Amino acid sequence: MTEHIRFGDVMREVGIDQTVVSYNDLTPKPEYDAEGRVKPYVARNLRLAPGDVYNLLSPYVGARFWDQVRSVLPLAVYLVLFQILILRQTVTDSWVITAGMGAVIVGLMLFMEGLKLGLMPFAGEIGDRLPKRSPLPVVLLIAFLLGIGVTFAEPAIGALQAVGAGVDVSRAPYLYALLNQWTGTLVLMVGIGVGAAAVLGTVRFLYGWSLKPFIYAALVPTLALSVYCWRDPHLAAILGLAWDCGAVTTGPVTVPLVLSLGIGIASAGGKGGSSLSGFGIVTLASLFPVLAVLGLGVYLSAVTSPEAVIHLAQTASAQSGAAQPAWFETTPGAEIIGGFRAIVPLVIFLFLVMRLVLRTRLHDAGIVAYGLVLAVAGMIVFNIGLSYGLAKLGGQSGSLVPAAFLSLEGVRGSPLYMAELGLVIAMAFAWILGFGATLAEPALNALGITVENLTQGAFRKTTLIYAVSIGVGFGILTGVLRIIYDIEILYLVLPGYVLAMALTAVSSEEFVNVAWDSAGVTTGPVTVPLVLAMGLGFGGALGAVDGFGILAMASIGPIVSVLLTGVWVSRRHRRRMAAETTNAQLVLAKAEGIEG
């Protein structure tokens, strides 16, 4: 019998140096007791030299460490070089900031690995088993509670809470109250918004509904409530915060955990094979929190007056000045408590769902426990680095950029350039920051690969990446101009989303899903605190009431840019198909003429 072997396979086998080792040489020799029976073999514990430990751990740790370095370092270098070379200002507390940035990198490395090993197995197991063992109301209730839990565990939420102290209570009492006196309620309402998005997104997956009606149903009341708040001078100050909250929620915890549950439910219901499975839930998770925060602001204005907020803030300030803060209210105690509060309740909830509802055990419990320890440690280290690294550097750079075109106290020689040139420099700084930060976002690359596969190459990965990055760049640029010229945020948000809704109406379902979800991948755990700190520093230098709204514009920008790109891609694809059809008809007609 003849066997055909490829020549390449023969050459590969010939070129490999092989050493045949007998299996008997690898196994221990059997030992017998006095009665001639084989003694059970007990393996000795491995003893590793320090060099062996290093060789085993360095590839594992190194790959994860450099992933975070590539996300954090370019932004930090850009800010430092811009401050030194363009603004001609030294970096204050450079060693503290450097140590803080190192803590951010290490914290993100630990947290992301802990998320993958400790939290994601829970979501995957629950998403796969829950729809098969529980009725739909129970499934939706758990999805709602999970949405609340993941919000508290989102790293960027800590950045949002950290900026409250910089708000002037006399100028924006309700904004101050939400960020200081009502902080826990604020995060809870954001979580309720994410939970509601998880429920509706899950139902949409299950029944295969279009995303467009959900977008209209979420945006219309949100914009209407924004107009209502804008008409009240005190409530108008919370608009920037509310729209920024939508960007903060779609981070590395919320998206994978909620998506795992939603796609698992869709798969169990026989709907998971659709090419659109997984898209859309991020959109709802970034719109519903805005509505929830606006509703909280309206409720706050109904139960208390601005004067009462100011009086309470002054009383609390006087008491805190006289009293020594407790250990858990200062660094690092606050970060340690915050890390446990963010992760442990979520884990307890997921564990109770598995044991009481699903009545199952988690596989590889030791690895999961290891991942949870990493997640808690990473959250703590990240929060410490956030206070001393990202927030400090972003606030410092943001407060110095206006010196390019304005005279600022404490900046020698300001304005550093002519007004027009300095303004152009400030605009270029904002655009490059948004473009570069988005271009380095790992989640965007993964989204681009998915979109290219789903559209069969019509919407290329590079096209999507540049469309999103350009959109974010112009979004952050618009947000900075809002602070410089003190533009009402409603004047930017309202036309931006009206344009997005108009483009949604004329776009195909695939591009709508991709465009609205693309806004979520741009707001990672590095970008959010950096942009927040920069915006507040900018606002503080210019005497603005607040520095919110930049993240909101950074969310609108990519939606519009990707929808416009989708319209262009669709038209180009239709023209190409029409041209190919015409050419085929001409060839066919020519062939028929020759035969005739």
Coordinates of C-alpha atoms in Angstrom, one line a residue:
M1 CA 0.0 0.0 0.0
T2 CA 1.5 3.3 -1.1
E3 CA 1.3 6.3 1.3
H4 CA 1.7 9.8 -0.2
I5 CA 3.8 12.2 2.0
R6 CA 4.4 15.9 1.3
F7 CA 8.0 16.8 0.4
G8 CA 7.8 19.7 2.9
D9 CA 6.8 17.3 5.7
V10 CA 9.8 15.0 4.9
M11 CA 12.2 17.9 4.9
R12 CA 10.9 19.2 8.2
E13 CA 11.2 15.8 9.8
V14 CA 14.7 15.3 8.4
G15 CA 15.8 18.7 9.7
I16 CA 14.7 18.1 13.3
D17 CA 17.3 16.7 15.7
Q18 CA 15.5 14.0 17.5
T19 CA 16.5 12.0 20.6
V20 CA 14.5 9.0 21.5
V21 CA 14.0 8.6 25.2
S22 CA 12.5 5.5 26.7
Y23 CA 9.4 6.1 28.9
N24 CA 11.0 3.7 31.5
D25 CA 13.8 6.2 31.9
L26 CA 11.3 8.9 32.9
T27 CA 9.4 6.9 35.5
P28 CA 10.7 6.0 38.9
K29 CA 11.8 2.4 39.6
P30 CA 9.1 0.5 41.5
E31 CA 9.9 -0.3 45.1
Y32 CA 8.5 -3.3 47.0
D33 CA 7.6 -3.8 50.6
A34 CA 8.5 -6.9 52.7
E35 CA 5.5 -8.8 51.3
G36 CA 6.5 -8.2 47.7
R37 CA 3.8 -5.6 47.0
V38 CA 4.6 -2.4 45.0
K39 CA 4.8 0.6 47.3
P40 CA 2.7 3.6 46.2
Y41 CA 4.9 6.3 44.7
V42 CA 4.8 9.6 46.5
A43 CA 6.2 12.5 44.4
R44 CA 8.6 14.8 46.1
N45 CA 7.9 18.5 46.2
L46 CA 9.6 20.5 43.5
R47 CA 12.4 22.7 44.6
L48 CA 13.0 25.6 42.3
A49 CA 16.1 27.8 42.4
P50 CA 15.6 31.5 42.2
G51 CA 16.7 31.4 38.5
D52 CA 14.0 28.8 37.7
V53 CA 11.3 30.9 39.4
Y54 CA 12.4 33.9 37.4
N55 CA 12.4 31.9 34.1
L56 CA 8.9 30.6 34.8
L57 CA 7.3 33.9 35.9
S58 CA 9.0 36.4 33.6
P59 CA 7.1 35.5 30.4
Y60 CA 3.8 35.4 32.3
V61 CA 4.4 38.7 34.2
G62 CA 6.3 40.4 31.4
A63 CA 3.6 40.1 28.7
R64 CA 0.9 41.5 31.0
F65 CA 3.2 44.3 32.4
W66 CA 4.2 45.5 28.9
D67 CA 0.5 45.5 27.8
Q68 CA -0.2 48.1 30.4
V69 CA 3.0 50.0 29.8
R70 CA 2.0 50.4 26.1
S71 CA -1.4 51.9 27.3
V72 CA -0.1 54.2 30.0
L73 CA 3.4 55.3 29.0
P74 CA 2.8 57.0 25.6
L75 CA 0.1 59.3 27.2
A76 CA 2.4 60.1 30.2
V77 CA 5.4 60.9 27.9
Y78 CA 3.2 63.0 25.6
L79 CA 1.9 65.1 28.6
V80 CA 5.4 65.5 30.1
L81 CA 7.0 66.5 26.8
F82 CA 4.2 68.9 25.9
Q83 CA 4.5 70.6 29.3
I84 CA 8.3 70.8 29.1
L85 CA 8.9 71.6 25.3
I86 CA 5.7 73.6 24.4
L87 CA 4.6 75.2 27.6
R88 CA 8.2 75.5 28.9
Q89 CA 7.2 74.4 32.4
T90 CA 8.8 71.8 34.7
V91 CA 6.8 68.9 36.0
T92 CA 6.1 69.5 39.7
D93 CA 6.6 66.5 42.0
S94 CA 8.0 64.5 39.2
W95 CA 9.2 61.7 41.4
V96 CA 5.8 61.4 43.0
I97 CA 4.1 61.3 39.7
T98 CA 6.5 58.7 38.3
A99 CA 5.9 56.5 41.3
G100 CA 2.2 57.0 40.9
M101 CA 2.3 56.1 37.2
G102 CA 4.3 52.9 38.1
A103 CA 1.5 52.1 40.6
V104 CA -1.1 52.6 37.9
I105 CA 0.7 50.2 35.5
V106 CA 1.2 47.5 38.2
G107 CA -2.4 48.0 39.5
L108 CA -3.9 47.7 36.0
M109 CA -1.8 44.6 35.3
L110 CA -2.9 42.9 38.5
F111 CA -6.5 44.0 38.1
M112 CA -6.9 42.9 34.5
E113 CA -5.4 39.5 35.2
G114 CA -7.6 39.2 38.3
L115 CA -10.6 40.1 36.2
K116 CA -9.8 37.4 33.7
L117 CA -9.1 34.7 36.2
G118 CA -11.4 35.7 39.1
L119 CA -14.5 37.5 37.8
M120 CA -14.9 36.3 34.2
P121 CA -15.3 32.6 35.1
F122 CA -18.3 33.6 37.3
A123 CA -19.9 35.5 34.4
G124 CA -19.2 32.8 31.9
E125 CA -20.6 30.1 34.1
I126 CA -23.7 32.1 35.1
G127 CA -24.3 33.3 31.5
D128 CA -24.2 29.7 30.3
R129 CA -26.3 28.0 33.0
L130 CA -28.7 30.6 34.3
P131 CA -31.0 30.7 31.3
K132 CA -31.3 26.9 31.2
R133 CA -32.2 26.6 34.9
S134 CA -34.2 29.7 35.8
P135 CA -37.3 31.4 34.5
L136 CA -36.8 34.6 32.6
P137 CA -37.9 37.0 35.4
V138 CA -35.1 35.5 37.7
V139 CA -32.6 35.8 34.9
L140 CA -33.5 39.5 34.3
L141 CA -33.4 40.3 38.1
I142 CA -29.9 38.8 38.3
A143 CA -28.8 40.8 35.2
F144 CA -30.1 43.9 36.8
L145 CA -28.3 43.3 40.1
L146 CA -25.1 42.4 38.2
G147 CA -25.3 45.7 36.4
I148 CA -25.4 47.5 39.7
G149 CA -22.5 45.4 41.1
V150 CA -20.1 45.9 38.2
T151 CA -20.6 49.7 38.4
F152 CA -19.1 49.8 41.9
A153 CA -16.2 47.6 40.7
E154 CA -15.4 49.9 37.7
P155 CA -12.0 51.5 38.2
A156 CA -13.0 54.8 36.6
I157 CA -15.8 55.3 39.1
G158 CA -13.1 56.0 41.7
A159 CA -11.8 58.8 39.5
L160 CA -15.3 60.3 39.3
Q161 CA -15.6 60.2 43.1
A162 CA -12.2 61.7 43.5
V163 CA -13.0 65.0 41.7
G164 CA -15.8 66.1 44.1
A165 CA -13.5 68.1 46.4
G166 CA -12.6 70.5 43.6
V167 CA -16.1 71.8 43.0
D168 CA -17.0 75.3 44.5
V169 CA -20.2 74.7 46.5
S170 CA -21.3 78.3 46.2
R171 CA -21.2 78.3 42.4
A172 CA -22.6 74.8 41.8
P173 CA -24.4 73.6 45.0
Y174 CA -26.2 70.6 43.5
L175 CA -23.1 69.4 41.6
Y176 CA -21.2 69.6 44.9
A177 CA -23.9 67.7 46.7
L178 CA -23.9 64.9 44.1
L179 CA -20.1 64.5 44.3
N180 CA -19.7 64.9 48.0
Q181 CA -22.8 64.5 50.1
W182 CA -24.6 62.1 47.8
T183 CA -21.7 60.2 46.3
G184 CA -22.9 56.7 47.3
T185 CA -26.4 57.5 45.9
L186 CA -24.8 58.9 42.7
V187 CA -22.9 55.7 42.1
L188 CA -26.0 53.6 42.9
M189 CA -28.1 55.5 40.4
V190 CA -25.4 55.0 37.8
G191 CA -25.5 51.3 38.6
I192 CA -29.3 51.2 38.3
G193 CA -28.9 52.7 34.9
V194 CA -26.4 50.0 33.9
G195 CA -28.6 47.4 35.4
A196 CA -31.6 48.6 33.4
A197 CA -29.4 48.5 30.3
A198 CA -28.4 45.0 31.1
V199 CA -32.0 43.9 31.4
L200 CA -33.1 45.5 28.1
G201 CA -30.0 44.4 26.3
T202 CA -30.6 40.9 27.4
V203 CA -34.2 41.0 26.2
R204 CA -33.1 42.4 22.9
F205 CA -30.6 39.6 22.5
L206 CA -33.2 37.0 23.4
Y207 CA -35.8 38.2 20.9
G208 CA -33.4 39.5 18.2
W209 CA -34.8 43.1 18.2
S210 CA -33.2 46.0 16.4
L211 CA -31.1 48.4 18.3
K212 CA -32.6 51.5 16.6
P213 CA -35.9 51.8 18.6
F214 CA -33.9 51.4 21.8
I215 CA -31.6 54.2 20.9
Y216 CA -34.6 56.5 20.1
A217 CA -36.4 55.5 23.3
A218 CA -33.4 56.2 25.5
L219 CA -32.3 59.4 23.8
V220 CA -35.5 61.3 23.6
P221 CA -36.4 61.3 27.3
T222 CA -32.7 61.9 28.2
L223 CA -32.4 64.9 25.9
A224 CA -35.8 66.2 27.2
L225 CA -34.7 65.9 30.8
S226 CA -31.5 67.6 29.9
V227 CA -33.4 70.6 28.5
Y228 CA -35.5 70.6 31.7
C229 CA -32.4 70.7 33.9
W230 CA -30.7 73.3 31.7
R231 CA -33.6 75.7 32.3
D232 CA -32.8 75.7 36.1
P233 CA -29.5 77.6 36.7
H234 CA -28.6 75.3 39.7
L235 CA -29.5 72.0 37.9
A236 CA -27.7 73.1 34.7
A237 CA -24.4 72.6 36.5
I238 CA -25.0 68.8 36.7
L239 CA -25.4 68.3 33.0
G240 CA -21.7 67.8 32.3
L241 CA -21.4 65.3 35.2
A242 CA -24.5 63.4 34.0
W243 CA -23.3 63.0 30.5
D244 CA -19.8 62.1 31.6
C245 CA -21.3 59.3 33.8
G246 CA -22.4 57.6 30.7
A247 CA -18.8 57.4 29.5
V248 CA -17.4 56.2 32.8
T249 CA -19.6 53.1 33.1
T250 CA -18.5 51.3 29.9
G251 CA -15.1 50.1 31.2
P252 CA -13.1 46.9 31.5
V253 CA -15.4 45.4 34.2
T254 CA -18.9 46.3 33.0
V255 CA -18.5 45.4 29.3
P256 CA -17.1 41.9 29.5
L257 CA -19.2 40.8 32.5
V258 CA -22.6 42.1 31.2
L259 CA -21.8 40.9 27.7
S260 CA -21.0 37.4 28.9
L261 CA -24.3 37.2 30.6
G262 CA -26.3 38.7 27.7
I263 CA -24.6 36.5 25.0
G264 CA -25.0 33.4 27.2
I265 CA -28.7 34.1 27.5
A266 CA -29.0 34.8 23.8
S267 CA -27.2 31.5 23.0
A268 CA -29.4 29.5 25.4
G269 CA -32.5 31.0 23.7
G270 CA -31.2 30.0 20.2
K271 CA -30.4 33.6 19.2
G272 CA -26.6 33.6 19.9
G273 CA -25.6 32.7 16.4
S274 CA -26.5 36.1 14.9
S275 CA -23.6 38.3 13.7
L276 CA -25.0 41.1 15.9
S277 CA -24.9 39.1 19.2
G278 CA -22.9 41.2 21.6
F279 CA -23.4 44.6 20.1
G280 CA -25.8 47.2 21.5
I281 CA -25.6 46.5 25.2
V282 CA -22.7 48.9 25.6
T283 CA -24.8 51.6 24.0
L284 CA -27.6 51.2 26.4
A285 CA -25.2 51.0 29.4
S286 CA -23.8 54.5 28.4
L287 CA -27.2 56.1 27.9
F288 CA -29.3 54.9 30.8
P289 CA -26.9 56.2 33.5
V290 CA -27.2 59.7 32.1
L291 CA -31.0 59.5 32.5
A292 CA -30.6 58.1 36.0
V293 CA -28.2 60.9 37.1
L294 CA -30.4 63.6 35.7
G295 CA -33.4 62.1 37.5
L296 CA -31.3 62.1 40.8
G297 CA -30.5 65.7 40.2
V298 CA -34.2 66.6 39.8
Y299 CA -35.0 64.7 43.0
L300 CA -32.2 66.4 44.9
S301 CA -33.6 69.8 43.8
A302 CA -37.1 68.8 45.1
V303 CA -36.0 67.7 48.5
T304 CA -33.3 70.3 49.4
S305 CA -32.5 73.9 48.4
P306 CA -29.1 75.3 47.2
E307 CA -28.9 77.3 50.5
A308 CA -29.2 74.1 52.6
V309 CA -26.5 72.4 50.5
I310 CA -24.1 75.3 51.0
H311 CA -24.8 75.4 54.8
L312 CA -24.3 71.7 55.1
A313 CA -21.0 71.9 53.2
Q314 CA -19.7 74.8 55.3
T315 CA -20.7 72.9 58.5
A316 CA -19.0 69.8 57.4
S317 CA -15.9 71.7 56.3
A318 CA -15.6 73.4 59.8
Q319 CA -16.0 70.0 61.5
S320 CA -13.5 68.3 59.3
G321 CA -11.0 71.1 59.9
A322 CA -11.2 70.6 63.6
A323 CA -11.3 66.8 63.7
Q324 CA -8.5 64.5 62.7
P325 CA -9.5 62.2 59.8
A326 CA -9.7 58.5 60.5
W327 CA -7.2 56.1 59.0
F328 CA -9.7 54.8 56.4
E329 CA -10.3 58.4 55.2
T330 CA -6.7 59.0 54.1
T331 CA -4.2 57.3 51.8
P332 CA -3.6 54.3 51.7
G333 CA -6.4 53.3 54.1
A334 CA -9.1 54.8 51.8
E335 CA -7.7 52.9 48.8
I336 CA -7.6 49.6 50.7
I337 CA -11.2 50.0 52.0
G338 CA -12.3 51.1 48.5
G339 CA -10.7 48.1 46.8
F340 CA -12.5 45.7 49.1
R341 CA -15.8 47.5 48.7
A342 CA -15.6 47.5 44.9
I343 CA -14.7 43.8 44.4
V344 CA -15.8 41.7 47.5
P345 CA -19.6 42.5 47.4
L346 CA -19.7 41.7 43.7
V347 CA -18.0 38.4 44.2
I348 CA -20.3 37.5 47.1
F349 CA -23.3 38.2 44.9
L350 CA -21.9 36.0 42.0
F351 CA -21.1 33.2 44.5
L352 CA -24.6 33.3 46.0
V353 CA -26.1 33.1 42.5
M354 CA -24.0 30.1 41.7
R355 CA -24.7 28.2 44.9
L356 CA -28.3 29.2 45.7
V357 CA -29.8 29.7 42.2
L358 CA -27.7 27.4 40.0
R359 CA -26.7 25.0 42.7
T360 CA -23.4 24.4 41.1
R361 CA -19.7 24.7 42.1
L362 CA -17.2 26.8 40.3
H363 CA -14.4 24.9 38.5
D364 CA -10.8 25.6 39.4
A365 CA -11.7 27.3 42.6
G366 CA -8.0 27.8 43.5
I367 CA -7.3 29.7 40.3
V368 CA -10.5 31.8 40.8
A369 CA -9.4 32.7 44.4
Y370 CA -6.0 33.6 43.1
G371 CA -7.7 35.9 40.5
L372 CA -9.9 37.6 43.1
V373 CA -6.9 38.4 45.3
L374 CA -5.2 39.9 42.2
A375 CA -8.3 41.9 41.4
V376 CA -8.6 43.4 44.9
A377 CA -4.8 44.1 45.1
G378 CA -4.9 45.6 41.6
M379 CA -7.8 47.9 42.5
I380 CA -6.0 49.1 45.6
V381 CA -2.7 49.8 43.9
F382 CA -4.5 51.4 40.9
N383 CA -6.4 53.8 43.1
I384 CA -3.2 54.8 44.9
G385 CA -1.5 55.4 41.6
L386 CA -4.6 57.3 40.4
S387 CA -4.3 59.8 43.3
Y388 CA -0.5 60.4 42.9
G389 CA 0.1 59.7 39.2
L390 CA -2.7 60.0 36.6
A391 CA -4.9 62.6 38.4
K392 CA -1.9 64.6 39.5
L393 CA -0.3 64.7 36.0
G394 CA -3.6 65.3 34.2
G395 CA -4.6 68.1 36.5
Q396 CA -1.2 69.7 36.3
S397 CA -1.1 69.6 32.5
G398 CA -4.7 70.8 32.2
S399 CA -4.1 73.7 34.5
L400 CA -1.0 74.8 32.5
V401 CA -2.3 74.5 28.9
P402 CA -4.4 77.8 29.2
A403 CA -1.1 79.6 29.8
A404 CA -0.4 79.2 26.1
F405 CA -3.0 81.9 25.4
L406 CA -3.9 83.5 28.7
S407 CA -2.1 85.2 31.5
L408 CA -2.2 82.8 34.5
E409 CA -1.0 83.6 38.0
G410 CA 2.0 81.4 38.9
V411 CA 3.1 80.8 35.2
R412 CA 6.0 83.2 34.4
G413 CA 5.8 84.8 31.0
S414 CA 2.2 83.9 30.4
P415 CA 0.6 84.1 27.9
L416 CA 3.4 82.1 26.4
Y417 CA 2.3 82.7 22.8
M418 CA 0.1 85.1 20.8
A419 CA -3.6 84.6 21.6
E420 CA -4.4 83.0 18.3
L421 CA -1.3 80.7 18.2
G422 CA -1.8 79.8 21.9
L423 CA -5.4 78.8 21.2
V424 CA -4.3 76.6 18.2
I425 CA -1.7 74.9 20.5
A426 CA -4.4 74.2 23.1
M427 CA -6.7 72.8 20.5
A428 CA -3.9 70.6 19.0
F429 CA -3.0 69.4 22.5
A430 CA -6.6 68.2 23.1
W431 CA -7.0 66.6 19.7
I432 CA -3.7 64.7 19.8
L433 CA -4.4 63.5 23.3
G434 CA -7.8 62.1 22.3
F435 CA -6.5 60.6 19.0
G436 CA -3.4 59.0 20.6
A437 CA -5.2 57.7 23.6
T438 CA -7.9 56.0 21.5
L439 CA -5.4 54.6 19.0
A440 CA -3.6 52.8 21.8
E441 CA -6.8 51.3 23.3
P442 CA -6.6 47.5 23.1
A443 CA -10.4 47.1 23.1
L444 CA -10.6 49.1 19.9
N445 CA -8.3 46.8 18.0
A446 CA -10.4 43.8 19.1
L447 CA -13.6 45.6 18.0
G448 CA -12.0 46.4 14.6
I449 CA -11.2 42.7 14.0
T450 CA -14.7 41.7 14.9
V451 CA -16.3 44.3 12.6
E452 CA -14.0 43.4 9.7
N453 CA -15.1 39.8 10.0
L454 CA -18.8 40.6 10.3
T455 CA -18.8 42.9 7.3
Q456 CA -16.7 40.4 5.2
G457 CA -13.9 43.0 4.8
A458 CA -16.2 45.9 3.6
F459 CA -15.5 47.8 6.8
R460 CA -11.8 47.3 7.4
K461 CA -10.2 47.2 10.9
T462 CA -7.9 50.2 10.1
T463 CA -10.8 52.2 8.8
L464 CA -12.8 51.7 12.0
I465 CA -9.8 52.4 14.3
Y466 CA -9.0 55.7 12.5
A467 CA -12.7 56.7 12.4
V468 CA -13.1 56.2 16.1
S469 CA -9.8 57.8 17.0
I470 CA -10.5 60.9 14.8
G471 CA -14.0 61.1 16.4
V472 CA -12.6 61.0 19.9
G473 CA -10.0 63.6 19.0
F474 CA -12.5 66.0 17.8
G475 CA -14.8 65.2 20.7
I476 CA -12.2 66.1 23.3
L477 CA -11.2 69.1 21.2
T478 CA -14.9 70.3 21.4
G479 CA -15.1 69.6 25.1
V480 CA -12.0 71.8 25.7
L481 CA -13.4 74.6 23.6
R482 CA -16.6 74.3 25.7
I483 CA -14.5 75.1 28.8
I484 CA -12.5 77.8 27.1
Y485 CA -15.5 79.7 25.8
D486 CA -17.9 78.7 28.6
I487 CA -20.4 77.1 26.1
E488 CA -23.5 75.5 27.6
I489 CA -23.0 71.8 27.2
L490 CA -26.6 71.4 26.0
Y491 CA -25.7 73.5 22.9
L492 CA -23.2 70.7 22.0
V493 CA -24.9 67.6 23.2
L494 CA -28.3 68.3 21.7
P495 CA -27.2 68.9 18.1
G496 CA -24.6 66.1 18.4
Y497 CA -27.1 63.5 19.3
V498 CA -29.8 64.8 16.9
L499 CA -27.2 64.4 14.1
A500 CA -26.4 60.9 15.4
M501 CA -30.0 59.9 15.4
A502 CA -30.5 61.2 11.8
L503 CA -27.5 59.2 10.7
T504 CA -28.8 56.2 12.6
A505 CA -32.1 56.4 10.6
V506 CA -30.3 56.1 7.3
S507 CA -27.6 53.6 8.3
S508 CA -27.9 49.8 8.2
E509 CA -28.3 47.8 11.4
E510 CA -24.7 46.5 11.4
F511 CA -23.2 50.0 11.3
V512 CA -25.6 51.3 13.9
N513 CA -24.6 48.6 16.3
V514 CA -20.9 49.1 15.7
A515 CA -21.0 53.0 15.8
W516 CA -22.9 53.3 19.0
D517 CA -20.8 50.7 20.8
S518 CA -17.6 52.2 19.6
A519 CA -18.1 55.1 22.0
G520 CA -17.8 52.6 24.9
V521 CA -14.3 51.2 24.0
T522 CA -12.8 54.7 24.0
T523 CA -13.3 55.3 27.7
G524 CA -10.8 53.0 29.4
P525 CA -9.4 53.0 33.0
V526 CA -6.5 55.2 31.8
T527 CA -8.3 57.7 29.5
V528 CA -11.2 58.5 31.9
P529 CA -9.2 59.7 35.0
L530 CA -6.7 61.5 32.8
V531 CA -9.3 63.4 30.8
L532 CA -11.4 64.1 33.9
A533 CA -8.3 65.5 35.7
M534 CA -7.3 67.5 32.7
G535 CA -10.8 68.9 32.3
L536 CA -11.0 70.0 35.9
G537 CA -7.5 71.5 35.8
F538 CA -8.5 73.4 32.6
G539 CA -11.7 74.6 34.2
G540 CA -9.9 75.6 37.4
A541 CA -7.4 77.6 35.5
L542 CA -10.1 79.4 33.5
G543 CA -12.4 80.0 36.4
A544 CA -15.1 77.7 35.0
V545 CA -17.8 76.2 37.3
D546 CA -16.6 72.7 36.5
G547 CA -14.5 70.8 33.9
F548 CA -17.0 68.1 33.0
G549 CA -18.3 67.5 29.6
I550 CA -15.1 66.4 27.8
L551 CA -15.9 62.7 28.2
A552 CA -19.4 63.3 27.0
M553 CA -18.2 64.9 23.8
A554 CA -15.6 62.1 23.4
S555 CA -18.5 59.7 23.3
I556 CA -20.5 61.6 20.7
G557 CA -17.6 62.1 18.4
P558 CA -16.9 58.5 17.5
I559 CA -20.6 57.7 17.1
V560 CA -20.9 60.4 14.4
S561 CA -17.6 59.7 12.7
V562 CA -18.3 55.9 12.5
L563 CA -21.8 56.4 11.2
L564 CA -20.5 58.8 8.6
T565 CA -17.8 56.3 7.7
G566 CA -20.4 53.6 7.5
V567 CA -22.5 55.6 5.1
W568 CA -19.4 56.2 2.9
V569 CA -18.4 52.5 3.0
S570 CA -22.0 51.4 2.1
R571 CA -22.2 53.8 -0.8
R572 CA -18.7 52.8 -2.1
H573 CA -19.7 49.1 -1.7
R574 CA -22.9 49.6 -3.7
R575 CA -21.1 51.5 -6.4
R576 CA -18.5 48.7 -6.7
M577 CA -21.2 46.0 -6.8
A578 CA -23.1 48.0 -9.5
A579 CA -20.0 48.5 -11.5
E580 CA -19.2 44.7 -11.3
T581 CA -22.8 43.9 -12.3
T582 CA -22.5 46.3 -15.3
N583 CA -19.2 44.8 -16.4
A584 CA -20.6 41.3 -16.2
Q585 CA -23.6 42.3 -18.3
L586 CA -21.3 43.9 -20.9
V587 CA -19.2 40.8 -21.1
L588 CA -22.2 38.6 -21.4
A589 CA -23.7 40.8 -24.1
K590 CA -20.4 40.8 -26.0
A591 CA -20.2 37.0 -25.8
E592 CA -23.8 36.7 -27.1
G593 CA -22.9 39.1 -30.0
I594 CA -19.9 37.0 -31.0
E595 CA -22.0 33.8 -30.9
G596 CA -24.7 35.5 -33.0

